[in-house]
PDB file of C-alpha atoms in Angstrom:
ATOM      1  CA  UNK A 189     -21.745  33.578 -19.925  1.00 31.00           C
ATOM      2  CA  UNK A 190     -20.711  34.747 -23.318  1.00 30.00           C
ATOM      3  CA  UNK A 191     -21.848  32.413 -26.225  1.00 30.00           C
ATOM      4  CA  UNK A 192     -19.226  33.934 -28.569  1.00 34.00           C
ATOM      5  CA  UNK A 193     -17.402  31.040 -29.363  1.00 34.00           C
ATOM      6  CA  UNK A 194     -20.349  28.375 -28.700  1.00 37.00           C
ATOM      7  CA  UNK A 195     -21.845  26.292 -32.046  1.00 37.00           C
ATOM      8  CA  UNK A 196     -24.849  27.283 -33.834  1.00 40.00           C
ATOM      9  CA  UNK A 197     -27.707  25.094 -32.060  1.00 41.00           C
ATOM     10  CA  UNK A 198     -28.440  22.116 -33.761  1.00 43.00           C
ATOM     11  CA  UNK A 199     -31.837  20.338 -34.061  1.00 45.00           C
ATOM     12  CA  UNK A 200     -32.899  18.440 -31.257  1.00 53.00           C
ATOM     13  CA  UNK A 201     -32.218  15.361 -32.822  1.00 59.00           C
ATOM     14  CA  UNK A 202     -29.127  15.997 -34.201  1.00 71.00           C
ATOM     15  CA  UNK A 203     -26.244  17.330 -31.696  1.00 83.00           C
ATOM     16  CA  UNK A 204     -23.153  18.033 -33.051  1.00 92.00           C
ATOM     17  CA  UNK A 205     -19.792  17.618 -31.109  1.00 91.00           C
ATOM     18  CA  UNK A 206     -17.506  20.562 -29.936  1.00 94.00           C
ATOM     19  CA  UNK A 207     -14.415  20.948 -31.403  1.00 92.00           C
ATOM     20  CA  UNK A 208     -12.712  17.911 -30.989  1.00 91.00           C
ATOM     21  CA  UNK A 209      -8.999  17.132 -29.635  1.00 92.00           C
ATOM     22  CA  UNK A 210      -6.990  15.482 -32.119  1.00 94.00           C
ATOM     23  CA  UNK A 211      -7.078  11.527 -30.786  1.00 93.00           C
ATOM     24  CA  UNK A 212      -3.959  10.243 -32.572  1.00 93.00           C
ATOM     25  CA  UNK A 213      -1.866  13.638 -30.924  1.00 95.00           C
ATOM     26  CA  UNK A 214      -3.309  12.978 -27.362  1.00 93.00           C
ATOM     27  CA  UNK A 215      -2.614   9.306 -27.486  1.00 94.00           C
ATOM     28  CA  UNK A 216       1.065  10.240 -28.989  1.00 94.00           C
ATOM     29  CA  UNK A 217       1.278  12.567 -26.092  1.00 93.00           C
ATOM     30  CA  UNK A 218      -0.146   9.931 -23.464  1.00 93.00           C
ATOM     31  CA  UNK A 219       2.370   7.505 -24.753  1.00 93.00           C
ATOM     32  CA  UNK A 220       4.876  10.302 -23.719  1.00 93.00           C
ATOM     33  CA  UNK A 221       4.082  10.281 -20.771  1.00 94.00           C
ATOM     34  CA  UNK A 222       4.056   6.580 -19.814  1.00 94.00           C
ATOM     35  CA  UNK A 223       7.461   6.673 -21.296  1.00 95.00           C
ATOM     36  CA  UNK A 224       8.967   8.959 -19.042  1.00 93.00           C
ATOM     37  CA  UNK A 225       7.203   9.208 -16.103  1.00 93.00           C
ATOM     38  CA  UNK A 226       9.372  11.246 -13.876  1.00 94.00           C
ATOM     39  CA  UNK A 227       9.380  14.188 -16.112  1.00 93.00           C
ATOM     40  CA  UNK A 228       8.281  17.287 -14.219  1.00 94.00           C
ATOM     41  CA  UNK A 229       8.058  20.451 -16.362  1.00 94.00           C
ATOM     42  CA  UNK A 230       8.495  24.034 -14.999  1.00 95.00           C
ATOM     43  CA  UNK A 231       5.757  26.848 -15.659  1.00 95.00           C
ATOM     44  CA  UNK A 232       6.709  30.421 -15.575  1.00 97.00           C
ATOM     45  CA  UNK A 233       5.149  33.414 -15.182  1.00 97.00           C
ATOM     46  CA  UNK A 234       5.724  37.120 -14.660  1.00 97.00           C
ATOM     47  CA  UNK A 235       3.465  39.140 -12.594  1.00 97.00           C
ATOM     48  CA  UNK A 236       3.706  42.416 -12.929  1.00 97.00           C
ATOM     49  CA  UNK A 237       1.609  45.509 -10.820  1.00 97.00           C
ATOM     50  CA  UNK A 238       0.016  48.302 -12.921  1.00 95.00           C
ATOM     51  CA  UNK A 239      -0.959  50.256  -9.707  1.00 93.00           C
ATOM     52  CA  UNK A 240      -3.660  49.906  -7.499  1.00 92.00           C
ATOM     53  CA  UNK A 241      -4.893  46.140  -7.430  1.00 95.00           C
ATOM     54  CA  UNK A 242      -4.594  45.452 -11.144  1.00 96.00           C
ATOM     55  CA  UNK A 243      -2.032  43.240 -12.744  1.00 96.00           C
ATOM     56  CA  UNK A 244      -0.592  41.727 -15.713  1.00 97.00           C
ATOM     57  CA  UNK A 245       0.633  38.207 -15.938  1.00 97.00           C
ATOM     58  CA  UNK A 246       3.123  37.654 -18.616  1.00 98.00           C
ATOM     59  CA  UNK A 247       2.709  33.654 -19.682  1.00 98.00           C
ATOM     60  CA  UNK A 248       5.212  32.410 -22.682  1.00 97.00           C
ATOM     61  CA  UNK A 249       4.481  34.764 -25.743  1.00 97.00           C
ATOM     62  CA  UNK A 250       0.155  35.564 -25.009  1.00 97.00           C
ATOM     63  CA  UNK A 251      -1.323  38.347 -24.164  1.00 97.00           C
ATOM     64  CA  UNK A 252      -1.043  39.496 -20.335  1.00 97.00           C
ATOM     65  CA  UNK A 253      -3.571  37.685 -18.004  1.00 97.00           C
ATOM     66  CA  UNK A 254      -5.285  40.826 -16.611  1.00 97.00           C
ATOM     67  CA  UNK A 255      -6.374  40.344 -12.485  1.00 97.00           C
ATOM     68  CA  UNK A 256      -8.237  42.983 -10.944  1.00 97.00           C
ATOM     69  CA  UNK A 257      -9.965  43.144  -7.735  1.00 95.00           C
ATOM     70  CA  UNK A 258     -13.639  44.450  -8.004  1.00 94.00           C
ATOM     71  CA  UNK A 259     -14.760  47.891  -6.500  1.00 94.00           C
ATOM     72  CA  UNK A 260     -15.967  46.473  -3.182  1.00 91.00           C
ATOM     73  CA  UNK A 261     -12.767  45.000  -2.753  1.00 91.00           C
ATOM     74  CA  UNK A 262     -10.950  48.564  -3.968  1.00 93.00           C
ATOM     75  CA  UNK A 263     -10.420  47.711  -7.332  1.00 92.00           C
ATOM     76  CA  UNK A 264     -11.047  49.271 -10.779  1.00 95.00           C
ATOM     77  CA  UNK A 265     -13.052  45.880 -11.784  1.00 95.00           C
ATOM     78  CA  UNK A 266     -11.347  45.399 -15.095  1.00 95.00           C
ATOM     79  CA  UNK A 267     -10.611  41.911 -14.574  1.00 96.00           C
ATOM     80  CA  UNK A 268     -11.285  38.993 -12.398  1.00 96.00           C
ATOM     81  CA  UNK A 269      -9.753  39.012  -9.193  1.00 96.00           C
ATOM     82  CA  UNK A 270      -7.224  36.644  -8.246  1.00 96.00           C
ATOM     83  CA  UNK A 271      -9.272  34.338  -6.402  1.00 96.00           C
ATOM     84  CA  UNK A 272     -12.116  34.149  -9.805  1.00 97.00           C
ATOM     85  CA  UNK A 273      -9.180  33.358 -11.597  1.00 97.00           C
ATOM     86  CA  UNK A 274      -8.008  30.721  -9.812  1.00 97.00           C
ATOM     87  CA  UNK A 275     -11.945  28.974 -10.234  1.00 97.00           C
ATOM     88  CA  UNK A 276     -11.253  29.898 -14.151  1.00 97.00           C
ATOM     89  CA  UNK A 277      -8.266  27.892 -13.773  1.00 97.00           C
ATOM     90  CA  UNK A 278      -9.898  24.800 -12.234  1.00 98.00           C
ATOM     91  CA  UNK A 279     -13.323  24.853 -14.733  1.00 98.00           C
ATOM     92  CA  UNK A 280     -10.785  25.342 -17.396  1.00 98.00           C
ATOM     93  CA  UNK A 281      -8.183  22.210 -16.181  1.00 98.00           C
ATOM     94  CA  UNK A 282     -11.857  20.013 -15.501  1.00 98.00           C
ATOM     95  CA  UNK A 283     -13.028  20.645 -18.934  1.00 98.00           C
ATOM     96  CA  UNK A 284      -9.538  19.496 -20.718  1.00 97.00           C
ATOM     97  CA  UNK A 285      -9.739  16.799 -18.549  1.00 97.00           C
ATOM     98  CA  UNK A 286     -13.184  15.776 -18.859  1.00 97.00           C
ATOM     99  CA  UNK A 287     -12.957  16.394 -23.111  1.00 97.00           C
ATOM    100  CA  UNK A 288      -9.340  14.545 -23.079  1.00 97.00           C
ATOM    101  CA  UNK A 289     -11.193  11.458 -21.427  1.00 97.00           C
ATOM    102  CA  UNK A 290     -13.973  11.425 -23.774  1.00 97.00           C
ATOM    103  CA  UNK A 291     -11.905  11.140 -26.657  1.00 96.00           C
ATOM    104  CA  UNK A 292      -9.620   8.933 -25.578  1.00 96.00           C
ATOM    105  CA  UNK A 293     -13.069   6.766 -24.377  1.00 96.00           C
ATOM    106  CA  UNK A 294     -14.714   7.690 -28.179  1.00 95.00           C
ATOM    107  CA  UNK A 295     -16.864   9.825 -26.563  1.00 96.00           C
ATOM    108  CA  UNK A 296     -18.207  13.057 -28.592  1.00 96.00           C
ATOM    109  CA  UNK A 297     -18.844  15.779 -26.541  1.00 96.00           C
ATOM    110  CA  UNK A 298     -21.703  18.343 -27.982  1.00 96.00           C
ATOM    111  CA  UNK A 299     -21.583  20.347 -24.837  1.00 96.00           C
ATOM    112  CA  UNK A 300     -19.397  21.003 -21.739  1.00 97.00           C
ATOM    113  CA  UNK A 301     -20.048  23.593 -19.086  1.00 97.00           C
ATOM    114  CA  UNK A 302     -18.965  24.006 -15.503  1.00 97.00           C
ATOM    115  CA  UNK A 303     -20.242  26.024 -13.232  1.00 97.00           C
ATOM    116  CA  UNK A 304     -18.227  26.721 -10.135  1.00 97.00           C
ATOM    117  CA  UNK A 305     -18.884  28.113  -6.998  1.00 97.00           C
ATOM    118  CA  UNK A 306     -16.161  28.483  -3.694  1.00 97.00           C
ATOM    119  CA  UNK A 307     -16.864  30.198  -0.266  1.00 97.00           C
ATOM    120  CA  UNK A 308     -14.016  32.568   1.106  1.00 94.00           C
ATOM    121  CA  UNK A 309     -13.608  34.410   4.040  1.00 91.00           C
ATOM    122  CA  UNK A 310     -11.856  37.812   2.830  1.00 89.00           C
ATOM    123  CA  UNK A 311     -11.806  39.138   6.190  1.00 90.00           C
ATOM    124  CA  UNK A 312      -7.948  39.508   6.690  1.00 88.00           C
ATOM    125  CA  UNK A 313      -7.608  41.925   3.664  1.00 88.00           C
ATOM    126  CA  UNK A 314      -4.726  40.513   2.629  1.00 89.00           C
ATOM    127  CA  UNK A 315      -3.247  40.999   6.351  1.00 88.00           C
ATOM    128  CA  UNK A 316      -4.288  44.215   7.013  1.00 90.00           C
ATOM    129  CA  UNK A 317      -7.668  43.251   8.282  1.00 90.00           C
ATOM    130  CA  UNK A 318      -9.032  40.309  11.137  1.00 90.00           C
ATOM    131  CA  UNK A 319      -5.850  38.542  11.798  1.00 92.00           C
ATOM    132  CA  UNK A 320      -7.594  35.857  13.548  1.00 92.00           C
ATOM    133  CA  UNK A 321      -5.475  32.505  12.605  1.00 91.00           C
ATOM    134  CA  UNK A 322      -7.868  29.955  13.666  1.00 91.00           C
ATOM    135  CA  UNK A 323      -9.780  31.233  10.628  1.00 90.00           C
ATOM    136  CA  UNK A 324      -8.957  29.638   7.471  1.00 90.00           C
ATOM    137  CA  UNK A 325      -7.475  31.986   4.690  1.00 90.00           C
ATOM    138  CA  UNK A 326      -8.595  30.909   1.345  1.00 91.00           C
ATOM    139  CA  UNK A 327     -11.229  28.923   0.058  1.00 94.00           C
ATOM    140  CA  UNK A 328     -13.141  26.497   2.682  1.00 94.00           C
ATOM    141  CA  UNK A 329     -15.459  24.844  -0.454  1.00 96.00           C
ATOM    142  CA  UNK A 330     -15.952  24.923  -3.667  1.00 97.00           C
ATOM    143  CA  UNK A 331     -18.220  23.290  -5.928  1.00 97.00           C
ATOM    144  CA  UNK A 332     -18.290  22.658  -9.109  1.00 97.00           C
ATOM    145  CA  UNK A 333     -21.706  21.327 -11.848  1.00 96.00           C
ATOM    146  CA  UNK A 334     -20.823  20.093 -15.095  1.00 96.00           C
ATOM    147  CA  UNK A 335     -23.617  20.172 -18.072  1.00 96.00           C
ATOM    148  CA  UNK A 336     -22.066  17.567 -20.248  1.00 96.00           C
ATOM    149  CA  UNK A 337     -24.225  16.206 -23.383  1.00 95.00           C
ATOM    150  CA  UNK A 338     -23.152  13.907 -25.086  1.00 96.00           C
ATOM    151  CA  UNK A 339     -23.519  12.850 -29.092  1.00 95.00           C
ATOM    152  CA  UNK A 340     -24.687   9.377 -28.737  1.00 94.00           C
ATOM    153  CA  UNK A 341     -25.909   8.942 -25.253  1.00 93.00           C
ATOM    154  CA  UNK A 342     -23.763   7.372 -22.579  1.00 95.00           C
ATOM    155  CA  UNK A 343     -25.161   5.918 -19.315  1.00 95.00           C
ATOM    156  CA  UNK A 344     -24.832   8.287 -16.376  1.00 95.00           C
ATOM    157  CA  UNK A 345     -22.214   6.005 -14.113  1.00 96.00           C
ATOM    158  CA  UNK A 346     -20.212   6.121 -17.827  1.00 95.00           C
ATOM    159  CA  UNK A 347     -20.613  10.169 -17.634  1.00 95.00           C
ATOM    160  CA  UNK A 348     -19.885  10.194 -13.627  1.00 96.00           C
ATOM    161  CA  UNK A 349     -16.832   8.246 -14.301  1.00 96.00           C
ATOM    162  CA  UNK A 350     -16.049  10.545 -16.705  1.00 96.00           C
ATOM    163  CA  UNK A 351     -15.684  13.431 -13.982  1.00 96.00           C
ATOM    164  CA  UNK A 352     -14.266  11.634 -11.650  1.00 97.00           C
ATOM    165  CA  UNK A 353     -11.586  10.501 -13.410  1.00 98.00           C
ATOM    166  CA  UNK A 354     -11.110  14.023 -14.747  1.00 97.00           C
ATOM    167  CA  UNK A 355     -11.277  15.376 -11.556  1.00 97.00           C
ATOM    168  CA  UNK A 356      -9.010  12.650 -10.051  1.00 98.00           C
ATOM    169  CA  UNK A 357      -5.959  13.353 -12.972  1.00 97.00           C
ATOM    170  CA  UNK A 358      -6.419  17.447 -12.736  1.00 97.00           C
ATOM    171  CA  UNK A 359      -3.213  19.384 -11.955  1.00 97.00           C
ATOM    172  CA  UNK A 360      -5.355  22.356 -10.472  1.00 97.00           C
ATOM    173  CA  UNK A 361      -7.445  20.189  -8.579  1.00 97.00           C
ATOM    174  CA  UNK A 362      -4.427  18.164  -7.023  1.00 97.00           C
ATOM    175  CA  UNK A 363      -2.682  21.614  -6.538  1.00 96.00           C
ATOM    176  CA  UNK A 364      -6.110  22.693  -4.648  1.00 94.00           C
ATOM    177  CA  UNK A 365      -6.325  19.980  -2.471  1.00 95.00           C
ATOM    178  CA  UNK A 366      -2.991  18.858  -1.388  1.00 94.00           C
ATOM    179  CA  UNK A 367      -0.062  20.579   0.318  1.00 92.00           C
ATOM    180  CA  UNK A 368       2.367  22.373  -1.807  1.00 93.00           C
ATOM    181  CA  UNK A 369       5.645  23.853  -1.395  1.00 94.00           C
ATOM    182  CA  UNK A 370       5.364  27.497  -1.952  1.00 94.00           C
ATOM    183  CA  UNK A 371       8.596  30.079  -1.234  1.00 95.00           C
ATOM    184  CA  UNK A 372       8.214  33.353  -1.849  1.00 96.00           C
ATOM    185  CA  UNK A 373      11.853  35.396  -1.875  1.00 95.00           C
ATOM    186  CA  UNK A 374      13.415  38.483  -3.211  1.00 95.00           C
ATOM    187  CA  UNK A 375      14.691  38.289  -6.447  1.00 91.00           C
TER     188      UNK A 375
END
């Protein structure tokens, strides 16, 4: 894990929160919501194929999200591979969750951490490989530890509920363990 962007340590005794989300704009923004709760808002991206397995997503006006697949899967490793970035995509949709709860609950958060962990069967090399269908394509588990500290201490059914309800309320999570409507077409 890089430590890059982590805090300076603090004391022991003293624990200093992480960057905190700005309360007054996330209640604004929940009051949004509860206002107009039909809305549905449509993401875009552009995925575009450098050659062999490595691509660049184009999302608004960032940088390309680089995916790669890693050498024993024929890639040039350069990037995570699409599955790795779909578990980047849940820890990082957990953690807003989890931080957006604690401040709306008060709660300042001096460390948050998932680790995640999914079992796939890659067998069917993208349909080129063991076409078996009564094996299931995709992730069959995946499991997910938060370190969470806290700066004042909470009780542990307070931090639990915490999770859960960040887990409950996460897009990628919902999108990960419900049925979706996908079509893929020609453009």
């Amino acid at each position: 894990m890089s430590t890059a962007t982590a805090q300076p340590v603090a004391p022991s005794c003293i624990r200093q929160a992480i960057k905190e989300i700005d309360a007054d704009g996330l209640k604004a923004l929940s009051e949004k919501g509860k206002a107009n709760p039909d809305a549905v808002v449509t993401l875009k991206a552009k995925t575009v194929c450098e050659g062999r397995f490595r691509n660049l997503t184009y999302i608004r006006d960032l940088d390309p999200v680089v995916v790669d697949e890693p050498p024993h899967l024929l890639g040039d490793d350069t990037a995570p591979n699409p599955s790795e970035a779909t578990l980047a995509a849940l820890g990082a949709c957990l953690a807003v969750g989890v931080h957006a709860n604690a401040t709306a609950r008060q709660i300042k958060i001096s460390k948050l951490e998932l680790n995640m962990e999914a079992d796939i069967n890659v067998t069917a090399v993208w349909g080129t490989g063991d076409l078996d269908e009564s094996k299931p394509l995709g992730f069959t588990a995946i499991r997910v530890y938060f370190d969470v500290e806290t700066v004042d201490p909470i009780s542990q059914e307070d931090l639990q509920d915490l999770l859960d309800t960040a887990e409950k309320w996460s897009p990628v999570a919902n999108t990960m363990t419900r049925p979706v409507d996908l079509s893929c077409h020609l453009a």
